[in-house]
PDB file of C-alpha atoms in Angstrom:
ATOM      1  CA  UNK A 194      -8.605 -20.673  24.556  1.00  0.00           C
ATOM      2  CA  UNK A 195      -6.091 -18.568  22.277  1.00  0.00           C
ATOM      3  CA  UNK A 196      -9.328 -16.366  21.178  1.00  0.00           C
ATOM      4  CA  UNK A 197     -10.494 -15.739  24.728  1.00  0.00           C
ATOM      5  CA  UNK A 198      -6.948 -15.235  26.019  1.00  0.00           C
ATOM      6  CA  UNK A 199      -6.023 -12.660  23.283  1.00  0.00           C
ATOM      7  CA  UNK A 200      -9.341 -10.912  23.787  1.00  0.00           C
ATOM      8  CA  UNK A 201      -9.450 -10.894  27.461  1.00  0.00           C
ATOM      9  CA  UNK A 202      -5.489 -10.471  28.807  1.00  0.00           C
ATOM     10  CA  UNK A 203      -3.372  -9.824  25.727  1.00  0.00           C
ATOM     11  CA  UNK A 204      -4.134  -6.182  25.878  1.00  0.00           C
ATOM     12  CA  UNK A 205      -4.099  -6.442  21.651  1.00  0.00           C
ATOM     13  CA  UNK A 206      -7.009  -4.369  20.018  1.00  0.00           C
ATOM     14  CA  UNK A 207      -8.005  -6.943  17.239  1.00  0.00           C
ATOM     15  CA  UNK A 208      -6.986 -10.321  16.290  1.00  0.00           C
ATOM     16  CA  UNK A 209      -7.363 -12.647  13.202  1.00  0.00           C
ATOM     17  CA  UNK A 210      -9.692 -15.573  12.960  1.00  0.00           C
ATOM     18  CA  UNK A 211      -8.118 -16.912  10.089  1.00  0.00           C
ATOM     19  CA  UNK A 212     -10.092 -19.603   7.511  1.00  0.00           C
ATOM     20  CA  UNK A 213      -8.223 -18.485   4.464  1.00  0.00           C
ATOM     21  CA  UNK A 214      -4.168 -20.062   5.341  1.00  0.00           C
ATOM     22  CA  UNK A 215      -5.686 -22.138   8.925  1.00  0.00           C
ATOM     23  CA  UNK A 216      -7.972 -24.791   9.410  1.00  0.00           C
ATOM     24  CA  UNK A 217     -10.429 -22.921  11.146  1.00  0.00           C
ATOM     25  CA  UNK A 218     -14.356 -23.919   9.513  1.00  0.00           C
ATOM     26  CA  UNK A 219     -16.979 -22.498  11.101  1.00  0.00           C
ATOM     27  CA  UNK A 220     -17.633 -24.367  13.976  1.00  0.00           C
ATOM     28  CA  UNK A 221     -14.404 -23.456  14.720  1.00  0.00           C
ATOM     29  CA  UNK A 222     -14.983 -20.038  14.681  1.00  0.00           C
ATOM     30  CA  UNK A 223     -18.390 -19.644  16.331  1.00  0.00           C
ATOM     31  CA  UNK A 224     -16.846 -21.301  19.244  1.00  0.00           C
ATOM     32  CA  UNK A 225     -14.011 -18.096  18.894  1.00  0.00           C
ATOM     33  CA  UNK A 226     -16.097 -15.539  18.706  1.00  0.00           C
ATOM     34  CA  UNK A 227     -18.508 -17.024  21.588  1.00  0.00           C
ATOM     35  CA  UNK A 228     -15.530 -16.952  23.790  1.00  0.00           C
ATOM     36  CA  UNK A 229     -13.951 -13.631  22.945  1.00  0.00           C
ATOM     37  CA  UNK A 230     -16.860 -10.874  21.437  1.00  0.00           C
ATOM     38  CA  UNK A 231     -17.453 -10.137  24.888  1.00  0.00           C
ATOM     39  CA  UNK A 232     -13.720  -8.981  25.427  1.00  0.00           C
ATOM     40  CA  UNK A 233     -11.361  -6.207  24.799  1.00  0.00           C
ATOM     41  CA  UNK A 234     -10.004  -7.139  21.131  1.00  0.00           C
ATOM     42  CA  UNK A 235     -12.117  -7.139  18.047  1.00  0.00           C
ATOM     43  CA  UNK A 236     -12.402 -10.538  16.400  1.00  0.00           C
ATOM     44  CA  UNK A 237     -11.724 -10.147  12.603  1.00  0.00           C
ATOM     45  CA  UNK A 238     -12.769 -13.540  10.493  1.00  0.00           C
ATOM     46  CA  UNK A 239     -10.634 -13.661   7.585  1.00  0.00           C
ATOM     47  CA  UNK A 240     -12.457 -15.483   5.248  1.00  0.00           C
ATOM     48  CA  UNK A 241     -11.284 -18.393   2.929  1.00  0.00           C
ATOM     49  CA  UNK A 242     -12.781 -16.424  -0.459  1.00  0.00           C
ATOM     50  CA  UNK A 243     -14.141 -13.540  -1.789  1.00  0.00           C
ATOM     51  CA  UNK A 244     -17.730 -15.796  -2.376  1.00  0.00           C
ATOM     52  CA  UNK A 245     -21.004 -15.199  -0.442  1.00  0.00           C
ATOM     53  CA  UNK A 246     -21.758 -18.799   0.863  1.00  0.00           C
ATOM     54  CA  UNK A 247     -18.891 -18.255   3.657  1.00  0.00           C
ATOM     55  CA  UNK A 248     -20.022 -14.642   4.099  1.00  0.00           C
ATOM     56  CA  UNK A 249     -23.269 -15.358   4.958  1.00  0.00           C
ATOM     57  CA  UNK A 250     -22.702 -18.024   7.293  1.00  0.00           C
ATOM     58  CA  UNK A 251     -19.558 -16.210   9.005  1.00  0.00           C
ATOM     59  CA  UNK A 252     -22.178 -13.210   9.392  1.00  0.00           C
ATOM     60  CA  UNK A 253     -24.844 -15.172  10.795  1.00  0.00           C
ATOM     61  CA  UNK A 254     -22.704 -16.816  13.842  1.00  0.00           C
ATOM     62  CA  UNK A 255     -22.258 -13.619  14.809  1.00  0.00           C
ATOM     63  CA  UNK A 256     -19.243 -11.984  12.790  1.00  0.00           C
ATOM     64  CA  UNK A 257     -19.232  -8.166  12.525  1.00  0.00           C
ATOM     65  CA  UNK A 258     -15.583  -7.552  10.869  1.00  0.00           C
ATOM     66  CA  UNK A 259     -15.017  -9.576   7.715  1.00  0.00           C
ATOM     67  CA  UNK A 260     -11.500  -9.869   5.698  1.00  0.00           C
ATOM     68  CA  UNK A 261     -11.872 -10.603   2.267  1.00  0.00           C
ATOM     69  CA  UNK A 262      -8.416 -11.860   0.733  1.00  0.00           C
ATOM     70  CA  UNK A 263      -6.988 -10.797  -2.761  1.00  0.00           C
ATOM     71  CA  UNK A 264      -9.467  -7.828  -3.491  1.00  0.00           C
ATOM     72  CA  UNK A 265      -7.940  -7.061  -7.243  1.00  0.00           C
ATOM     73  CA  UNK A 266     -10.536  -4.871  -8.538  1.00  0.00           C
ATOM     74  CA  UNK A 267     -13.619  -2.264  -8.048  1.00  0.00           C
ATOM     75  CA  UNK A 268     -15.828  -4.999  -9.364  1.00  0.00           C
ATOM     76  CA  UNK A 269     -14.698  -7.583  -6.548  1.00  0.00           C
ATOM     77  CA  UNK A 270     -14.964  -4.953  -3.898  1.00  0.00           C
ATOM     78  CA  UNK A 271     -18.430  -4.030  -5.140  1.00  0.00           C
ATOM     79  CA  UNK A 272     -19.267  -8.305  -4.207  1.00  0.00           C
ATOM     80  CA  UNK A 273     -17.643  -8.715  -1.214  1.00  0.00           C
ATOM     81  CA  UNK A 274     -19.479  -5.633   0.151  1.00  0.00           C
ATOM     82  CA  UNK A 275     -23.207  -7.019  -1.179  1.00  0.00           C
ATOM     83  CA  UNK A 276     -22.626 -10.113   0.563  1.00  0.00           C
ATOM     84  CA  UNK A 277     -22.551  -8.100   3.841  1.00  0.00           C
ATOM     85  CA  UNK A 278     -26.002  -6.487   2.900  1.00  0.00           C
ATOM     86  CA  UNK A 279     -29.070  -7.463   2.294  1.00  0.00           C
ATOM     87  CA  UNK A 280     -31.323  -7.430  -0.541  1.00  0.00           C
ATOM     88  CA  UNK A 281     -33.184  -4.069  -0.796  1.00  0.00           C
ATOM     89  CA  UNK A 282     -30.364  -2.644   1.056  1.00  0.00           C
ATOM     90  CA  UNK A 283     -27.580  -3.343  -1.448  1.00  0.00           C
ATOM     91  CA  UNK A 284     -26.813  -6.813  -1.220  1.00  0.00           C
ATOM     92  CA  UNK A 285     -27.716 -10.587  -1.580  1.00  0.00           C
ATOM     93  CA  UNK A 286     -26.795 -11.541   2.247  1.00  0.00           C
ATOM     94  CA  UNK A 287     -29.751 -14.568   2.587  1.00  0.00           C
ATOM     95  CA  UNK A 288     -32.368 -13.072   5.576  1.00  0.00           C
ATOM     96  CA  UNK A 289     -32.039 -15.465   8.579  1.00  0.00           C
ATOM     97  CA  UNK A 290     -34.721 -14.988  11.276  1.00  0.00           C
ATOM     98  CA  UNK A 291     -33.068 -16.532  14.831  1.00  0.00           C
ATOM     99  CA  UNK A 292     -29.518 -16.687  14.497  1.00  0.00           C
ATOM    100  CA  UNK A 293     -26.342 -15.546  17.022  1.00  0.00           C
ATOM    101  CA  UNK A 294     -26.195 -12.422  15.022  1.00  0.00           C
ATOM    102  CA  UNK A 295     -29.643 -10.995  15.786  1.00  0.00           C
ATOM    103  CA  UNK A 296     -29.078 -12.186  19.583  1.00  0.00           C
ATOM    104  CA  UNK A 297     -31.661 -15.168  18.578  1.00  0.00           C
ATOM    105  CA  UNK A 298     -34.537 -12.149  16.989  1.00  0.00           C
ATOM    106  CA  UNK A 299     -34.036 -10.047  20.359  1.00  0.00           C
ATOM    107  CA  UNK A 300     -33.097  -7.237  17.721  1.00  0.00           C
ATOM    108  CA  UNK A 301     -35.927  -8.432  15.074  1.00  0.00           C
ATOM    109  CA  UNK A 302     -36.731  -6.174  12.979  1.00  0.00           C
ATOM    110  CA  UNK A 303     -34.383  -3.376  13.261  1.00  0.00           C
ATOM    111  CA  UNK A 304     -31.333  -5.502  12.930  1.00  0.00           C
ATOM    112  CA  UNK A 305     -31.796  -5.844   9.217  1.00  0.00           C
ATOM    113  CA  UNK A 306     -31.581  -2.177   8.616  1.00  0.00           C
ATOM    114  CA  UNK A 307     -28.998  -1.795  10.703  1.00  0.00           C
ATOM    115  CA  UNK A 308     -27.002  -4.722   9.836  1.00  0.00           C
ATOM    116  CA  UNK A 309     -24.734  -2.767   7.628  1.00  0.00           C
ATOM    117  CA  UNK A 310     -23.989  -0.031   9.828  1.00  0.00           C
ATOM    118  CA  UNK A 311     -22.481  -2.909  12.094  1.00  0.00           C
ATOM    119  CA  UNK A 312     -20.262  -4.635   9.664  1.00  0.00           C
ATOM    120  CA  UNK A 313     -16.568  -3.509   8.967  1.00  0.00           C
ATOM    121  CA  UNK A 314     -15.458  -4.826   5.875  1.00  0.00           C
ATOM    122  CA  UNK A 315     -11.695  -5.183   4.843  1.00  0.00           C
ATOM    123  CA  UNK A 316     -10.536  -5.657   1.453  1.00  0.00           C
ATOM    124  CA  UNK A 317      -6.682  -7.070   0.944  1.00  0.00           C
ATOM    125  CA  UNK A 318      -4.450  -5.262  -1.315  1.00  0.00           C
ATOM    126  CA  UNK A 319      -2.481  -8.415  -2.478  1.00  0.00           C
ATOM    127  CA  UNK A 320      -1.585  -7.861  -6.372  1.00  0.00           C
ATOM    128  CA  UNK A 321      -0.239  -5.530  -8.642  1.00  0.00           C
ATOM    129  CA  UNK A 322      -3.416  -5.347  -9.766  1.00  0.00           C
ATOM    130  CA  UNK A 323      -5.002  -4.003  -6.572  1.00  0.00           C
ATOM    131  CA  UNK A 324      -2.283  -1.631  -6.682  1.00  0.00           C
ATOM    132  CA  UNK A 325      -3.246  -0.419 -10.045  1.00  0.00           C
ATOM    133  CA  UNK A 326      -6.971  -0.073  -8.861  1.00  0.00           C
ATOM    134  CA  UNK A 327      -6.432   1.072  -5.575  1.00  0.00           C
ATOM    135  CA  UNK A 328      -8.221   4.448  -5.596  1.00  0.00           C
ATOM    136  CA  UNK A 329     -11.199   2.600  -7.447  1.00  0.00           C
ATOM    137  CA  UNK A 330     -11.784  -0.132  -5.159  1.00  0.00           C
ATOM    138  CA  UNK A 331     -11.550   2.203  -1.966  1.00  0.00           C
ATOM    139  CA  UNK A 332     -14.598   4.142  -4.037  1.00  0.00           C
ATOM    140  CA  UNK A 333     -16.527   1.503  -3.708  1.00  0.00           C
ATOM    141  CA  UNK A 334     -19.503   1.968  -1.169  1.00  0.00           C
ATOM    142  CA  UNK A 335     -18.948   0.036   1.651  1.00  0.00           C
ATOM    143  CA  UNK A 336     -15.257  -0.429   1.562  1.00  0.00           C
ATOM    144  CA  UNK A 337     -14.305   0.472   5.437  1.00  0.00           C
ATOM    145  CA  UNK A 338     -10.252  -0.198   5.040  1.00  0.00           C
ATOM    146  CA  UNK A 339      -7.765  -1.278   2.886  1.00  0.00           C
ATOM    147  CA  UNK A 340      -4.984  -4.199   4.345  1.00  0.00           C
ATOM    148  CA  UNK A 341      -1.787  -4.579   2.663  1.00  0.00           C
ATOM    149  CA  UNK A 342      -0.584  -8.098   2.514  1.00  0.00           C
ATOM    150  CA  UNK A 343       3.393  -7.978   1.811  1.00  0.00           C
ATOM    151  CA  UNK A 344       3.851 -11.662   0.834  1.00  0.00           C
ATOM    152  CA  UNK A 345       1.344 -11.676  -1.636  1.00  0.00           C
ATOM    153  CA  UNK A 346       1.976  -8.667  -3.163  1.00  0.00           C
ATOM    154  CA  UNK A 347       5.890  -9.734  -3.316  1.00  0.00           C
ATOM    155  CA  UNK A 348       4.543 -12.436  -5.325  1.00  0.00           C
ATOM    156  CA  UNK A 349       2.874 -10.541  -7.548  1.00  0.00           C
ATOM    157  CA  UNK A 350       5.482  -8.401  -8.183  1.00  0.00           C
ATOM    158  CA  UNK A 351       8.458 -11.624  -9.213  1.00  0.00           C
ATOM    159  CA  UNK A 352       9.941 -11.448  -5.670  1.00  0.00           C
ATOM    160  CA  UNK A 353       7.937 -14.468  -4.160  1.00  0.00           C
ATOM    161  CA  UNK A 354       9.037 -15.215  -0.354  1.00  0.00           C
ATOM    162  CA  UNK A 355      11.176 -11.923  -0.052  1.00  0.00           C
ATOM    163  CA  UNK A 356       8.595  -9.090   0.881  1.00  0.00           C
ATOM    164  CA  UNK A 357      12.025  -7.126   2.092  1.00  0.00           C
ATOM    165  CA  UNK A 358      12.644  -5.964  -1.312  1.00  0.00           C
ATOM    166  CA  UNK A 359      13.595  -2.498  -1.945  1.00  0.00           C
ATOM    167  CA  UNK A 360      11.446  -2.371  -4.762  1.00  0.00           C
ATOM    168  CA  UNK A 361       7.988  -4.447  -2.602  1.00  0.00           C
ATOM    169  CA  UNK A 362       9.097  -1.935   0.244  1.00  0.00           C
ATOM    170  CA  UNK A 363       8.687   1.317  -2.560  1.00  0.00           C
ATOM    171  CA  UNK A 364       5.546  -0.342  -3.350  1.00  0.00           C
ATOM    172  CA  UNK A 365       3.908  -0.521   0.077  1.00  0.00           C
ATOM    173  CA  UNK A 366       4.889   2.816   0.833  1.00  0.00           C
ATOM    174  CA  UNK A 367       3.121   4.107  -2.506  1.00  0.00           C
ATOM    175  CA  UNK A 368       0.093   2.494  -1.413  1.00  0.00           C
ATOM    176  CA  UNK A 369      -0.321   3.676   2.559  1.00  0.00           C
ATOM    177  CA  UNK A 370      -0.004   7.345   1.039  1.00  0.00           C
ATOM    178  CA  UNK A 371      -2.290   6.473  -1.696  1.00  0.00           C
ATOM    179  CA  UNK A 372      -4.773   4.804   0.610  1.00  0.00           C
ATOM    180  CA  UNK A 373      -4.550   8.097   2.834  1.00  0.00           C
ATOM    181  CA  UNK A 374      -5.641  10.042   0.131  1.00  0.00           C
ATOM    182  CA  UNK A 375      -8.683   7.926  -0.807  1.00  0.00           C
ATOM    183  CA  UNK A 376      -9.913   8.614   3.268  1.00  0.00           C
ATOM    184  CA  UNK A 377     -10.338   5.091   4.032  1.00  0.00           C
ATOM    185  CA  UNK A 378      -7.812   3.624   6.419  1.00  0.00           C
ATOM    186  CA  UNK A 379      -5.529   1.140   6.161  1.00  0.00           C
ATOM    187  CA  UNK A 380      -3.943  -2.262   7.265  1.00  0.00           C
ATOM    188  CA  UNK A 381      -0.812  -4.268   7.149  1.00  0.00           C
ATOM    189  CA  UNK A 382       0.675  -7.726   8.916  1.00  0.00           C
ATOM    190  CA  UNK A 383       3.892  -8.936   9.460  1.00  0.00           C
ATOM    191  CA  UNK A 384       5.504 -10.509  12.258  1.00  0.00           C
ATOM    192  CA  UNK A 385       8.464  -8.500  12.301  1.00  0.00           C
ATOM    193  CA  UNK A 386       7.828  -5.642  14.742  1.00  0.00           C
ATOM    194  CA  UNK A 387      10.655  -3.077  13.108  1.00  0.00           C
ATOM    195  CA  UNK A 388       8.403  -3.055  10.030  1.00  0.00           C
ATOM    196  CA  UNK A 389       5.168  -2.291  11.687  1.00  0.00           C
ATOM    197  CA  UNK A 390       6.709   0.247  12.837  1.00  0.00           C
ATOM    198  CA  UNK A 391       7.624   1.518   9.713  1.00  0.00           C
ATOM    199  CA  UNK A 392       4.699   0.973   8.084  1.00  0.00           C
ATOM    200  CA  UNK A 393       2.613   3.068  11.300  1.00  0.00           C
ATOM    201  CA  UNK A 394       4.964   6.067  10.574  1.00  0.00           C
ATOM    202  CA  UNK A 395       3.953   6.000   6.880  1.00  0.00           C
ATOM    203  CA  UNK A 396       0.431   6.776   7.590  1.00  0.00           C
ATOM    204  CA  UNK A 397      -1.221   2.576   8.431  1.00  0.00           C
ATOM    205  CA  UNK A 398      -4.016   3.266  10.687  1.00  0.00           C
ATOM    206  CA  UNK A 399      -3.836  -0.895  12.259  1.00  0.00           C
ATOM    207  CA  UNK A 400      -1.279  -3.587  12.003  1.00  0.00           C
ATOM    208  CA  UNK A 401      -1.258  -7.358  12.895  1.00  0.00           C
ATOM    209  CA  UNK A 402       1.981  -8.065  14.880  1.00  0.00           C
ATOM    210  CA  UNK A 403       2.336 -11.980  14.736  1.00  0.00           C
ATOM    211  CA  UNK A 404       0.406 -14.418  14.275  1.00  0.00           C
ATOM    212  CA  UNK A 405       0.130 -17.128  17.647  1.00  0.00           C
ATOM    213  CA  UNK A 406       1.585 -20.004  16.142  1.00  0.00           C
ATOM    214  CA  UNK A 407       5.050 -17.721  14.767  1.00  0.00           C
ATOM    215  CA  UNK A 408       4.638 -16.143  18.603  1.00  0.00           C
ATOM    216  CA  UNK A 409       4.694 -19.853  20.053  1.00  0.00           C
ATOM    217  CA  UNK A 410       7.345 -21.765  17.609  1.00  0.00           C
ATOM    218  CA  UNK A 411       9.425 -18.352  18.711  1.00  0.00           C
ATOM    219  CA  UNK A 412       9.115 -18.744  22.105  1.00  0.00           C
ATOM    220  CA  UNK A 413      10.044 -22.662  22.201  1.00  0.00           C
ATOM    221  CA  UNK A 414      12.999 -22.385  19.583  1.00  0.00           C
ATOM    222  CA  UNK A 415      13.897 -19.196  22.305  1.00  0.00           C
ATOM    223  CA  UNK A 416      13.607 -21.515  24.791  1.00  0.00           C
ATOM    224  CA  UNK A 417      15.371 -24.287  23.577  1.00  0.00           C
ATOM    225  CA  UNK A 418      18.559 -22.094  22.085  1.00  0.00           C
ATOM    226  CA  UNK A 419      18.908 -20.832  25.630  1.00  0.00           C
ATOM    227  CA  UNK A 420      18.419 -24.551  28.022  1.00  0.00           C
ATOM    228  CA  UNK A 421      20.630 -26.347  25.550  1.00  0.00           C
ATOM    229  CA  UNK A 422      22.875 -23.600  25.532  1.00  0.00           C
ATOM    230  CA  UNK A 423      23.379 -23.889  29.717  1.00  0.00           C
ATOM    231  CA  UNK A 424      22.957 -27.405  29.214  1.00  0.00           C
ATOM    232  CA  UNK A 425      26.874 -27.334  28.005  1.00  0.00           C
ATOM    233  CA  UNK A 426      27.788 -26.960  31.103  1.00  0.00           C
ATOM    234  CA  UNK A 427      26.478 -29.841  33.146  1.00  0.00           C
ATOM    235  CA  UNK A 428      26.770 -33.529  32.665  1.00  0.00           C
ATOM    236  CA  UNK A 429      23.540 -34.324  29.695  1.00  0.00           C
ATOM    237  CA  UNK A 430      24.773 -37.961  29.848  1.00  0.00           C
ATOM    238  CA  UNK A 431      22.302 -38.215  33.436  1.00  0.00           C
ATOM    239  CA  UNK A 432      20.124 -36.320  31.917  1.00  0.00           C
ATOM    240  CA  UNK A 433      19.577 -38.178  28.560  1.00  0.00           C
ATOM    241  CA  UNK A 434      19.296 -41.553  31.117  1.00  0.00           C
ATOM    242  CA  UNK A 435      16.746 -40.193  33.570  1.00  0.00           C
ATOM    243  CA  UNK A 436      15.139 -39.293  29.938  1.00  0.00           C
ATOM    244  CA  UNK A 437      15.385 -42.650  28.801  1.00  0.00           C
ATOM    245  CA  UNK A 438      13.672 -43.991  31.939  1.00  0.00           C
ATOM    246  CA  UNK A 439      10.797 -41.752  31.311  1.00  0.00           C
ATOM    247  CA  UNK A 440      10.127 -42.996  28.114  1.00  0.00           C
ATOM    248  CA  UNK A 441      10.148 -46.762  29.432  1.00  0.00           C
ATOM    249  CA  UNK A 442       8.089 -45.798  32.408  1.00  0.00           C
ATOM    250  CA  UNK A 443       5.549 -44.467  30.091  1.00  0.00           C
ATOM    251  CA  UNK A 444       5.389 -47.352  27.678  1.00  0.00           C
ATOM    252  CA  UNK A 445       5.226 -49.211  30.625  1.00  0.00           C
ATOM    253  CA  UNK A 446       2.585 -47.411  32.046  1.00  0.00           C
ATOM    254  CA  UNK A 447       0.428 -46.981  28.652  1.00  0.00           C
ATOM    255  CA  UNK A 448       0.736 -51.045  27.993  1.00  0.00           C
ATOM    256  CA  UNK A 449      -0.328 -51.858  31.294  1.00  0.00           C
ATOM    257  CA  UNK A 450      -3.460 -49.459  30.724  1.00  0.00           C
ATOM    258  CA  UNK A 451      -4.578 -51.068  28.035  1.00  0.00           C
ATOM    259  CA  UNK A 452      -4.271 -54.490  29.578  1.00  0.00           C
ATOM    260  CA  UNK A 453      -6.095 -53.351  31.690  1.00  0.00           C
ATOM    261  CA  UNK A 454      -8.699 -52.186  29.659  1.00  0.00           C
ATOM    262  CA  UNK A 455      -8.978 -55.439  28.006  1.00  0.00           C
ATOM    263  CA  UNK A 456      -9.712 -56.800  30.905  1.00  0.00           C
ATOM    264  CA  UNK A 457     -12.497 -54.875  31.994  1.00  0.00           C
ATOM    265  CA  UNK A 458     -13.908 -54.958  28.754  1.00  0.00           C
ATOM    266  CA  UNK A 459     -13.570 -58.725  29.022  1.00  0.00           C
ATOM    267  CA  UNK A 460     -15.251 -58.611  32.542  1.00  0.00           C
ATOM    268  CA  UNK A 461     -17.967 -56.502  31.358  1.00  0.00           C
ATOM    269  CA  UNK A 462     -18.896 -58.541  28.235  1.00  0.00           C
ATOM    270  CA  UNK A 463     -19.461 -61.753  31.018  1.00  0.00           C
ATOM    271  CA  UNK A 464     -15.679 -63.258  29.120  1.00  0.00           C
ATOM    272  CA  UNK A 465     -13.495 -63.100  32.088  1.00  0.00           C
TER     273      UNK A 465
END
């Protein structure tokens, strides 16, 4: 429901199916793209790894922008593209004949040729080492953007959990003008919405504002703050009763269900 809402009424552009940091397999995420590819926002799967077992599979349900987590190097750009292509083509992507992402061999035979034309593939720029081979990795054929990812990088660079860092902040900046020079655009996420900001004025093409569980924990602890807050000012001792009551009327309730259940069951078995 979160898919198809974000695609369909969130007026966002693109959103994050994410396997990497959520538990999202890929039944999971066939049933997200089936409810939102025929939407307003791009679905982007995120895989778990840089390996092309999950490619392939992520491809076939359908999948047409891929994020591969902690790109480091040329080399590791070079695989993550080839497991978007197919053999003969410049790549080891397995050849499946009916599958979602053919429309079920609708588009047989021209979809393999055109396969790669279709795919967007993201690298993340997560270590030092990515920094270091940044103009090398956005070389690589195949390579449609770059995406930043502050809190691994502040890792990487000895300031783990504080991506605000002057010095992680320097760094980031480096790399959007050193991405702009390569041509190939770039990406960033965070969930605070003054540093998007910033990082759209230094030349990113495409940020990821939030993420929907830091969007729903803010909302409730927003919520909360504010109800307890005008809660001061009433008498919480009727309230915390008529709370109490609930949670007897629902014990109640739930005990007498399964009583009642028994019972049936009893009936039904020819024990009553």
């Amino acid at each position: 429901m979160v898919a198809e809402m974000i695609s369909f009424a969130s007026g966002l552009d693109w959103f994050v199916i994410d396997m990497e940091h959520c538990p999202n397999e890929l039944g999971d995420v066939l049933l997200q793209l089936q409810a939102s590819q025929r939407g307003n926002a791009e679905p982007v799967v995120r895989v778990p790894w840089n390996e092309p077992v999950v490619v392939k599979r992520v491809l076939d349900l359908g999948a047409q922008s891929i994020i591969f987590p902690l790109v480091s190097t040329a080399e590791e750009a070079r695989q993550a593209v080839e497991a978007t292509r197919y053999p003969s083509l410049g790549g080891i992507r397995g050849v499946m004949s009916l599958m979602r992402m053919n429309n079920y061999g609708v588009q047989l035979p021209h979809y393999y040729h055109e396969a790669a034309n279709q795919i967007c593939n993201i690298v993340q720029i997560e270590t030092l080492q990515a920094v270091e081979n940044l103009e090398a990795i956005a070389a690589v054929d195949g390579v449609d953007a770059l995406f930043v990812g502050p809190s691994d990088l502040s890792a990487s660079m000895g300031h783990l959990g504080n991506p605000q860092h002057p010095d992680v902040r320097s760094k980031i900046a480096e790399v959007f003008g050193r991405i702009a020079a390569t041509g190939k655009a770039s990406g960033f996420l965070t969930a605070n919405h003054a540093d998007c900001k910033w990082a759209l004025s230094l030349g990113c093409n495409f940020v990821a504002v939030g993420s929907d569980v830091q969007m729903l924990t803010s909302a409730a602890r927003a919520a909360a703050t504010d109800f307890h807050h005008s809660a001061k000012h009433c008498d919480y001792r009727q309230g915390l009763a008529i709370c109490s009551k609930l949670r007897l009327h629902i014990s109640s309730a739930n005990a007498g269900a399964a009583n009642s259940a028994h019972v049936a069951n009893k009936e039904a078995n020819g024990w009553a």
